[in-house]
mmCIF file of C-alpha atoms and ligand atoms in Angstrom:
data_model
loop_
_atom_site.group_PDB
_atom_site.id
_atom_site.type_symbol
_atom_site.label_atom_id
_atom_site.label_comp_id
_atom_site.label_asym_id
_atom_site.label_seq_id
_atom_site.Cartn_x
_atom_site.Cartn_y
_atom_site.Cartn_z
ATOM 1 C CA UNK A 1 0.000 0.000 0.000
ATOM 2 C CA UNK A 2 1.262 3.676 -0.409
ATOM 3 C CA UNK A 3 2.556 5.583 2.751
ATOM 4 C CA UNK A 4 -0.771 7.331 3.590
ATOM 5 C CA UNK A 5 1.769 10.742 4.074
ATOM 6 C CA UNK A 6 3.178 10.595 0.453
ATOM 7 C CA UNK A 7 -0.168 9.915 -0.887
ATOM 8 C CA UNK A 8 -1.322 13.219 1.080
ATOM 9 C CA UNK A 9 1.169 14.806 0.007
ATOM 10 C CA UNK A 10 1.270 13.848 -3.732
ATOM 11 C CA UNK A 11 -2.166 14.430 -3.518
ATOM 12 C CA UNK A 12 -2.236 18.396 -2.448
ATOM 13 C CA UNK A 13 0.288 19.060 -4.882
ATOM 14 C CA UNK A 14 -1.631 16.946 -7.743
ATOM 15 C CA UNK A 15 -4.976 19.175 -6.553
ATOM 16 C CA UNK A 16 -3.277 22.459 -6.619
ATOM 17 C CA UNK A 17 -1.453 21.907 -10.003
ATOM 18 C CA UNK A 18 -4.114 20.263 -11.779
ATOM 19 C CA UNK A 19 -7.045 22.551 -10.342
ATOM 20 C CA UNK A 20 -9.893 20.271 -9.189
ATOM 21 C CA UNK A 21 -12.951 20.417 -7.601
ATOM 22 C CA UNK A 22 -15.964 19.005 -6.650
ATOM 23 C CA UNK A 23 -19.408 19.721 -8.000
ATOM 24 C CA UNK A 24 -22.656 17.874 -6.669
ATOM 25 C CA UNK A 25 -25.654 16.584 -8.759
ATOM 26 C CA UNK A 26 -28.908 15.613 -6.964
ATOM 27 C CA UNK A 27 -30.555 12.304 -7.317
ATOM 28 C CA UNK A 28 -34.091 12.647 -6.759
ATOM 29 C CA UNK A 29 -36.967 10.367 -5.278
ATOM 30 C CA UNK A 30 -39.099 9.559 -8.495
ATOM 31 C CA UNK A 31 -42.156 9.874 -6.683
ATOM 32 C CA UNK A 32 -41.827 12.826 -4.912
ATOM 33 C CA UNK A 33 -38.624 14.469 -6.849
ATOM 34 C CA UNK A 34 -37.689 15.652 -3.455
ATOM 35 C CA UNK A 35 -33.896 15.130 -3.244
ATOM 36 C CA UNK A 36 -32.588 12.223 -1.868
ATOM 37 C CA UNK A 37 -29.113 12.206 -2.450
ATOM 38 C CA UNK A 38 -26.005 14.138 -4.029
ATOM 39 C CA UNK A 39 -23.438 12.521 -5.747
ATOM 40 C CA UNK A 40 -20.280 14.394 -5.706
ATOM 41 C CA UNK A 41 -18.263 14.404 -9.304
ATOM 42 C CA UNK A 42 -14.662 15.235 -10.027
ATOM 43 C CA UNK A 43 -14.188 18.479 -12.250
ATOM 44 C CA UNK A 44 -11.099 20.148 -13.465
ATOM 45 C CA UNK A 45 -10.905 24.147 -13.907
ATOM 46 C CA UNK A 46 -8.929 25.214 -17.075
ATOM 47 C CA UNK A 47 -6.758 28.390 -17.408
ATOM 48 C CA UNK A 48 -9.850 29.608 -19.617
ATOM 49 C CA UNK A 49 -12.526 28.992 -17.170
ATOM 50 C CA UNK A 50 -14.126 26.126 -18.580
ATOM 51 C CA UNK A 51 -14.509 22.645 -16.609
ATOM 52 C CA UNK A 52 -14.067 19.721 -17.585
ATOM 53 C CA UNK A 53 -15.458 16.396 -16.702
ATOM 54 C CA UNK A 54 -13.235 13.802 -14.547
ATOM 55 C CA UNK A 55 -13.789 10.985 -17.161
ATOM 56 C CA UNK A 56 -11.588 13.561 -19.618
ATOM 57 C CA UNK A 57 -8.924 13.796 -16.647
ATOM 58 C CA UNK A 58 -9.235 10.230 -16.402
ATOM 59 C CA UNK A 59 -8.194 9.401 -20.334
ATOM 60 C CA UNK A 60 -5.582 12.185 -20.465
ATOM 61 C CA UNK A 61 -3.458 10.907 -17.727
ATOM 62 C CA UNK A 62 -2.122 7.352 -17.251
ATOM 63 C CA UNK A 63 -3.920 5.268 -14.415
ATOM 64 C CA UNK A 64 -1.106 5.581 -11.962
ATOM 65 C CA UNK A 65 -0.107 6.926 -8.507
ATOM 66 C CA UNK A 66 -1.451 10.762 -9.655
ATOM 67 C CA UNK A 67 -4.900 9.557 -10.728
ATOM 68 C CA UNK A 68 -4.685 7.507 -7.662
ATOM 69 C CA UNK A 69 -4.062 10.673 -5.499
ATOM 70 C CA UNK A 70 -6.771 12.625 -7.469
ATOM 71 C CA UNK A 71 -9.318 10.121 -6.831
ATOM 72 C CA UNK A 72 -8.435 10.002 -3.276
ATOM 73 C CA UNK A 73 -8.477 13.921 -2.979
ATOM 74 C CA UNK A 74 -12.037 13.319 -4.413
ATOM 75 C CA UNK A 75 -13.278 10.773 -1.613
ATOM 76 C CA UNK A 76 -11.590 12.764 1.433
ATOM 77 C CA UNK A 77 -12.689 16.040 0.018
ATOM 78 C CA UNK A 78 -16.551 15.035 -0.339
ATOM 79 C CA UNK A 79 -16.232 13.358 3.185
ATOM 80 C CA UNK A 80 -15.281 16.847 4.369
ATOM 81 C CA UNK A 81 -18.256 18.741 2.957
ATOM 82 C CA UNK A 82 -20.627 16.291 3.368
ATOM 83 C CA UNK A 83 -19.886 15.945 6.994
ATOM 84 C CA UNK A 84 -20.256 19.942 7.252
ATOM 85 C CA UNK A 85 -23.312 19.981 5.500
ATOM 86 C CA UNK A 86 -24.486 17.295 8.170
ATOM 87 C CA UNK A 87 -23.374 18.791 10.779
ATOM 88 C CA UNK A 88 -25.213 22.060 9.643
ATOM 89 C CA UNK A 89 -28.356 20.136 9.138
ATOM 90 C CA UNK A 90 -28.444 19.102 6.102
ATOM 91 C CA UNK A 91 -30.537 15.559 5.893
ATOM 92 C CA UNK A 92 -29.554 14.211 2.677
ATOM 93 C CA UNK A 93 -26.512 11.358 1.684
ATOM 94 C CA UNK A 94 -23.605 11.908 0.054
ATOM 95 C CA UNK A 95 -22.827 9.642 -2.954
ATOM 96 C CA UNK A 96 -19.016 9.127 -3.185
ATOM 97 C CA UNK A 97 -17.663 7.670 -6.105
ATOM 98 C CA UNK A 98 -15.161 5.502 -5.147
ATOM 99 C CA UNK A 99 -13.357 4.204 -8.460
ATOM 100 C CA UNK A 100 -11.401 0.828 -8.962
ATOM 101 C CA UNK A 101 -8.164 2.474 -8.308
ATOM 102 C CA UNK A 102 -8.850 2.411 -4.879
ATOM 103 C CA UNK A 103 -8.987 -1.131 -4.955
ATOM 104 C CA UNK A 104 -6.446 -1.522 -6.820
ATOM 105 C CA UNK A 105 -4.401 0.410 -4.180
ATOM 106 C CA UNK A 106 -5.134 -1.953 -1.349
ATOM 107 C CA UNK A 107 -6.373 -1.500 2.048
ATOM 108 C CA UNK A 108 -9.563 0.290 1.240
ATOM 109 C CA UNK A 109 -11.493 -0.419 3.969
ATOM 110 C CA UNK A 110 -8.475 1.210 6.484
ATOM 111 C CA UNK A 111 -8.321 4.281 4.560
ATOM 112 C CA UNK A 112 -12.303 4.755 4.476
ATOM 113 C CA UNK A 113 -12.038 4.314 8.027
ATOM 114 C CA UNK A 114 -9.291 6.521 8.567
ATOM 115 C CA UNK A 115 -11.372 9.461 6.338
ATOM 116 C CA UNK A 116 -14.721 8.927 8.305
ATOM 117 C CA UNK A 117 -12.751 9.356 11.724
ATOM 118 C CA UNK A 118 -10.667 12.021 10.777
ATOM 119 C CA UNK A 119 -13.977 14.072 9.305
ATOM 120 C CA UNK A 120 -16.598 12.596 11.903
ATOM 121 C CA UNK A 121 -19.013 12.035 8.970
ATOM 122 C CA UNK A 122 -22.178 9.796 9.782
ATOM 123 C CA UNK A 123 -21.469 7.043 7.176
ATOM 124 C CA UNK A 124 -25.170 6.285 7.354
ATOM 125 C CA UNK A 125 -25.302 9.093 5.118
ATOM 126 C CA UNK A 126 -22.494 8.343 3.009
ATOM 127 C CA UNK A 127 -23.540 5.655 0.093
ATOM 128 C CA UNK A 128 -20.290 4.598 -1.525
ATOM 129 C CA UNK A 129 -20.713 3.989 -5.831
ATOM 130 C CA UNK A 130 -18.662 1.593 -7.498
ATOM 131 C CA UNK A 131 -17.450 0.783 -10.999
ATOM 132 C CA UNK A 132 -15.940 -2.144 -12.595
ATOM 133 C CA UNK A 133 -15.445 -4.136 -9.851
ATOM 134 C CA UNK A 134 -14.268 -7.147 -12.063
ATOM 135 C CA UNK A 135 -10.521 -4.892 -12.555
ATOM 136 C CA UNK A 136 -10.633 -6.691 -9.009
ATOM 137 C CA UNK A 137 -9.385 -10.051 -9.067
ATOM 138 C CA UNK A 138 -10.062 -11.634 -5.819
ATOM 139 C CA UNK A 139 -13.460 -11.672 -5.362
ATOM 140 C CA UNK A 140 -13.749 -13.087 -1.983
ATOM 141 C CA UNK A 141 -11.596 -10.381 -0.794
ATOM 142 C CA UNK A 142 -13.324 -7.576 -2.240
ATOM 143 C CA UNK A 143 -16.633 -9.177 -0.778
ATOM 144 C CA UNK A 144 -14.898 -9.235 2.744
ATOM 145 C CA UNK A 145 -14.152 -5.526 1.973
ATOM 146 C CA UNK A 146 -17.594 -4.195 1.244
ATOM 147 C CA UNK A 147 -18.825 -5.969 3.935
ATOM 148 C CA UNK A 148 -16.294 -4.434 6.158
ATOM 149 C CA UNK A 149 -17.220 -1.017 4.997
ATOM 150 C CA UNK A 150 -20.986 -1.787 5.354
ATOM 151 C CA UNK A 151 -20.504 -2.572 8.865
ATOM 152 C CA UNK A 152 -19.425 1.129 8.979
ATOM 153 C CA UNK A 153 -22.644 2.060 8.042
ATOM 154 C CA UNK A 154 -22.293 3.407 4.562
ATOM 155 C CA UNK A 155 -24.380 2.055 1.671
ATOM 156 C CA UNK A 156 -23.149 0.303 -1.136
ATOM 157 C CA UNK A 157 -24.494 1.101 -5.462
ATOM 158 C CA UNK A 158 -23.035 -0.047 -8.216
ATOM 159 C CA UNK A 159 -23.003 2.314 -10.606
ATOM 160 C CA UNK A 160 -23.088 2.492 -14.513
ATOM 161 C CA UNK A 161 -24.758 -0.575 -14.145
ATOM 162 C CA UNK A 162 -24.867 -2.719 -17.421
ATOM 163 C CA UNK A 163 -21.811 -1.300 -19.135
ATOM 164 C CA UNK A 164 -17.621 -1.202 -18.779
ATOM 165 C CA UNK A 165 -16.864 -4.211 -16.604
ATOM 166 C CA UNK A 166 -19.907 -4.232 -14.644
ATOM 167 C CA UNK A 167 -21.682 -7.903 -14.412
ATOM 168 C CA UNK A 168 -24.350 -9.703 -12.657
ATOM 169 C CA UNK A 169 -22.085 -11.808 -11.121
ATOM 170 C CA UNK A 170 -21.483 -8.341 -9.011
ATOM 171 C CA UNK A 171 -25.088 -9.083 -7.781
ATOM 172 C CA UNK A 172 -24.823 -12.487 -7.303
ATOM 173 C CA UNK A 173 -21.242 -12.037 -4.623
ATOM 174 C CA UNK A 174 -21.601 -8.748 -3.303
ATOM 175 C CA UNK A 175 -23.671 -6.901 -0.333
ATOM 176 C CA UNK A 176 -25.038 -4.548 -2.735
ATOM 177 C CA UNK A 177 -28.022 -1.959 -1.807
ATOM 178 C CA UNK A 178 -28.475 -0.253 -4.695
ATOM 179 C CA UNK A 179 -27.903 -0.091 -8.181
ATOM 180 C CA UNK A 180 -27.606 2.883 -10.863
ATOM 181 C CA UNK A 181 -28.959 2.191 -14.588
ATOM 182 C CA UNK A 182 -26.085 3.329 -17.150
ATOM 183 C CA UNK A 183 -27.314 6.510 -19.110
ATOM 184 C CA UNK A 184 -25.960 4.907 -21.830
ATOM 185 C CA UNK A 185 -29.528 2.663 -21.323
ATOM 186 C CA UNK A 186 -31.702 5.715 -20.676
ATOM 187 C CA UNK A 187 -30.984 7.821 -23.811
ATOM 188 C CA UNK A 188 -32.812 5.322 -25.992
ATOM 189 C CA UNK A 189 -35.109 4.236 -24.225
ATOM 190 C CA UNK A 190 -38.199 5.999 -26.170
ATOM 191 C CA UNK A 191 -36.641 5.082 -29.473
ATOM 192 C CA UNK A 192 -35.201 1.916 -29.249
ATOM 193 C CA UNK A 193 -36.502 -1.567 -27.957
ATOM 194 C CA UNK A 194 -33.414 -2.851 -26.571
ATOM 195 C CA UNK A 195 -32.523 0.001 -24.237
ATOM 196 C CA UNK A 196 -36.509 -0.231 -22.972
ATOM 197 C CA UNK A 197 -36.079 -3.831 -22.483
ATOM 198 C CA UNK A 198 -32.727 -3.959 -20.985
ATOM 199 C CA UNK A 199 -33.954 -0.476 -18.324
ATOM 200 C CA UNK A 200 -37.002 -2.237 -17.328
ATOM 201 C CA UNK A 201 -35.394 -5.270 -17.122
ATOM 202 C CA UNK A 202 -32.869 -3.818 -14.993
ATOM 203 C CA UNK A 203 -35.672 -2.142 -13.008
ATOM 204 C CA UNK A 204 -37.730 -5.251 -12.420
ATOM 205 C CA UNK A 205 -33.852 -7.356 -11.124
ATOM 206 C CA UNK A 206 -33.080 -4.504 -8.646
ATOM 207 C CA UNK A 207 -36.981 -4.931 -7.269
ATOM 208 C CA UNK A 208 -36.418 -8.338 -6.741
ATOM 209 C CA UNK A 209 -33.416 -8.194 -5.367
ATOM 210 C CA UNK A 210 -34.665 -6.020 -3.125
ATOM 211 C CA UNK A 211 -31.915 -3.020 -3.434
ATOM 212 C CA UNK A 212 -32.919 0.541 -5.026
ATOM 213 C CA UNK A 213 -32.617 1.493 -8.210
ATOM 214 C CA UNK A 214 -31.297 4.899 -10.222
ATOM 215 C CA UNK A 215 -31.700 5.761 -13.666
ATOM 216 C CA UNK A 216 -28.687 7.941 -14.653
ATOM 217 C CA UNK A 217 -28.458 10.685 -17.170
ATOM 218 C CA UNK A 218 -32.392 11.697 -17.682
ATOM 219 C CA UNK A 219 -32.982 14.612 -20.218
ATOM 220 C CA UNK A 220 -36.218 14.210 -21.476
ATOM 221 C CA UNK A 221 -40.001 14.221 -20.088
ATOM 222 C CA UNK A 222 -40.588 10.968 -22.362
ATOM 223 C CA UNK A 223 -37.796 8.938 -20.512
ATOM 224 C CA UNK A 224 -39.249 10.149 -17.221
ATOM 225 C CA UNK A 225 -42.761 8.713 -17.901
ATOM 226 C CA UNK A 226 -41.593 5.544 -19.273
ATOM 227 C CA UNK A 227 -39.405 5.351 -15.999
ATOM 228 C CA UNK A 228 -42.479 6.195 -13.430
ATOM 229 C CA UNK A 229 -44.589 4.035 -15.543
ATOM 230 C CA UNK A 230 -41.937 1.314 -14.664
ATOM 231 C CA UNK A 231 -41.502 2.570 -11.049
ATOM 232 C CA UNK A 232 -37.530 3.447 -11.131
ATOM 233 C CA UNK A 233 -37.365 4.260 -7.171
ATOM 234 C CA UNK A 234 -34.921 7.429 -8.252
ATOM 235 C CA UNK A 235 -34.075 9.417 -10.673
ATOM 236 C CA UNK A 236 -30.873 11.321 -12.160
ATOM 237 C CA UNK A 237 -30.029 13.627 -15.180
ATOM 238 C CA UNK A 238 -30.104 17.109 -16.781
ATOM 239 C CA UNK A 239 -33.806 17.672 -17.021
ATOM 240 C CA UNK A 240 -34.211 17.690 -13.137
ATOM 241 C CA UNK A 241 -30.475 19.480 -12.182
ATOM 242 C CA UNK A 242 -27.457 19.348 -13.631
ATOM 243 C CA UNK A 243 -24.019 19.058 -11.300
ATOM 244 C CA UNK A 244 -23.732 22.707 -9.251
ATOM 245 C CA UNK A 245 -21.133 23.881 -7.232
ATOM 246 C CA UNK A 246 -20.500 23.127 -3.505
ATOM 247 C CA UNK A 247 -22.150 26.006 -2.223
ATOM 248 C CA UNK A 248 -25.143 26.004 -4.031
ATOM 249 C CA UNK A 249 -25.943 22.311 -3.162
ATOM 250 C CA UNK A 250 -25.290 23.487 0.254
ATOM 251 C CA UNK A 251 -28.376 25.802 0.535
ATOM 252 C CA UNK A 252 -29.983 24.146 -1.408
ATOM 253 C CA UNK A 253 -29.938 20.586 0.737
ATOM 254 C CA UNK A 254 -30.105 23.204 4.293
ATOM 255 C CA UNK A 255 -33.516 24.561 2.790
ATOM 256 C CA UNK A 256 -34.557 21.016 2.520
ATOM 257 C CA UNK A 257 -35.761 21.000 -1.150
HETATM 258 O O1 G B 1 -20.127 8.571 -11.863
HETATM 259 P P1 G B 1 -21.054 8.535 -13.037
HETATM 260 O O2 G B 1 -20.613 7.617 -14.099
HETATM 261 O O3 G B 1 -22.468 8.278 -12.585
HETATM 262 O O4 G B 1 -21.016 10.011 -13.656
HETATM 263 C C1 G B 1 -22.083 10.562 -14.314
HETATM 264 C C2 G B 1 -21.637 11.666 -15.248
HETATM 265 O O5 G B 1 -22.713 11.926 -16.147
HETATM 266 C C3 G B 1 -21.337 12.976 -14.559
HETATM 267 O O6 G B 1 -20.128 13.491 -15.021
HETATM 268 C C4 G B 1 -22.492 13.895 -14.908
HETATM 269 O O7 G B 1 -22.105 15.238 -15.088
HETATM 270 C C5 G B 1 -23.006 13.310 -16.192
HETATM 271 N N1 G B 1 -24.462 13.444 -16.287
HETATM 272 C C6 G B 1 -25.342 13.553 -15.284
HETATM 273 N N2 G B 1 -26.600 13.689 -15.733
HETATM 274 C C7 G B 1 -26.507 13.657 -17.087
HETATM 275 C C8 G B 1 -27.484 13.745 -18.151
HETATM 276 O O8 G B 1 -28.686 13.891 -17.943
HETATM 277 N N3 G B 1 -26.995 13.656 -19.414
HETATM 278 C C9 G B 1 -25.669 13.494 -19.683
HETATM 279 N N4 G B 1 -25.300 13.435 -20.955
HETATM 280 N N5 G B 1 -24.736 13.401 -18.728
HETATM 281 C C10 G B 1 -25.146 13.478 -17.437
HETATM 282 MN MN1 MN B 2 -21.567 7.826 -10.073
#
C-alpha cells in the first residue's frame, strides 16, 4: 500500500497543479422528486474557465499513482463537505464515487475508516458507488471488503450498471443496496426496444433483489414517464439538475428542497 503521508502529500500538490474540484448533482426520489441524495463528481478548472469532466482527466493521464491521489483527494474532500453539511443540518446522503483504483491500491477499507474518523461524517449518510469491480481479481476479498465497509454504516451502489466491466455476477457475490442504470440505457429508451427492455429489465432485477434502483443521465419528459410508468425508485439527469457547485448544493440541501 502507499505511505498514507506521500499519498497526502502527492495528492495536495496533484490538486493544486491540476485545479480540481468538486461539484454535486442531486438524485431525486421519483415519486416525490424531493432530493434524496447528491453525488459528488470530479471536475477540473482550465486556465480559460471552462470545466471539464473527470472521465476527460481520467483518459488524459495514465492510471497511476497521480490519478490515484486525485481520486483520493475526491473521496476525502466530499467526506469533508458532506460531513459539514451534516453537521449544519443538512438531511440528505452523500454519494461518493469511489473508483477501482482504490482497490487496486489496497487497504480500502483502512483508509475509508481513517477518512470517516478524521472528518466525523455519519457514514449512514455516506452511500459509496462503485465501478468495474471485475478490474478486481479476488473476489472473496473484495466481498470481505464491502462488507467491512458496510458494517461502517455506509451504503453500497453499483453504478453504470450494465456497461464497462460491470456484471451480474457483481449481484450475485456482493452486499449490494443499490444499483444505478447506465445513461448509456436511458438515452434510448423511447426510441429503441433494446434500451426499454434492458432499463425495465434492470428495473424489475433490482426490485427483486430487493436493493434501489437509479436511472442515470435523464434529459427528457418521455424517458421520465416511461421510468415512473416502470416505477424506477430514483431518478438522475439534466432535465431535473445538472451538477452545481458546492455552495449552491449546500443551501440548497439546508432549505430542505
Ligand atoms: O459517476 P457517473 O458515471 O455516474 O457520472 C455521471 C456523469 O454523467 C457525470 O459526469 C455527470 O455530469 C453526467 N451526467 C449527469 N446527468 C446527465 C445527463 O442527464 N446527461 C448526460 N449526458 N450526462 C449526465
Ligand atoms: Mn456515479
Amino acid at each position: 500500500m502507499a505511505d498514507p503521508m506521500v499519498g497526502q502529500k502527492a495528492l495536495d500538490r496533484a490538486n493544486q497543479e491540476k485545479n480540481l474540484l468538486l461539484v454535486y448533482q442531486p438524485i431525486h426520489e421519483a415519486r416525490t422528486r424531493r432530493i434524496y441524495a447528491a453525488e459528488a463528481l470530479l471536475r477540473q478548472r482550465r486556465e480559460s474557465g471552462e470545466i471539464r469532466e473527470a472521465s476527460v482527466i481520467t483518459k488524459a493521464a495514465e492510471a497511476g499513482p497521480e490519478m490515484f491521489a486525485l481520486d483520493s483527494w475526491a473521496v476525502r474532500t466530499a467526506f469533508a463537505e458532506a460531513a459539514r453539511w451534516h453537521a449544519k443540518g443538512a438531511a440528505v446522503p452523500v454519494n461518493v464515487n469511489l473508483s477501482p483504483r482504490e482497490f487496486q491500491e489496497g487497504n480500502v477499507f483502512e483508509r475509508i475508516e481513517k477518512l470517516v474518523a478524521g472528518c466525523g461524517i455519519d457514514t449512514h449518510r455516506i452511500n459509496l458507488e462503485i465501478t468495474e469491480m471485475s478490474h478486481i481479481e479476488e473476489l472473496e476479498r473484495t466481498n470481505d471488503v464491502l462488507i467491512a465497509l458496510k458494517t461502517l454504516g455506509m451504503e453500497l451502489w453499483l453504478d453504470d450498471f450494465g456497461t464497462g466491466h460491470s456484471t451480474l455476477s457483481h449481484l450475485l457475490h456482493f452486499p449490494v443496496d443499490g444499483l444505478k442504470i447506465s445513461g448509456d440505457f436511458v438515452k434510448g429508451i423511447v426510441t429503441d426496444r433494446r434500451s426499454r427492455a434492458i432499463t425495465r429489465s434492470l428495473i424489475a432485477l433490482a426490485h427483486d433483489l430487493g436493493i434501489h434502483v437509479v436511472a442515470e443521465g435523464i434529459e427528457r419528459e418521455e424517458q421520465l414517464d416511461l421510468l415512473l410508468q416502470w416505477n424506477c425508485d430514483y431518478i438522475q439527469g439534466f432535465l431535473f439538475l445538472k451538477p452545481m457547485a458546492g455552495q449552491e448544493i449546500e443551501k440548497m440541501l439546508l432549505a430542505g428542497e
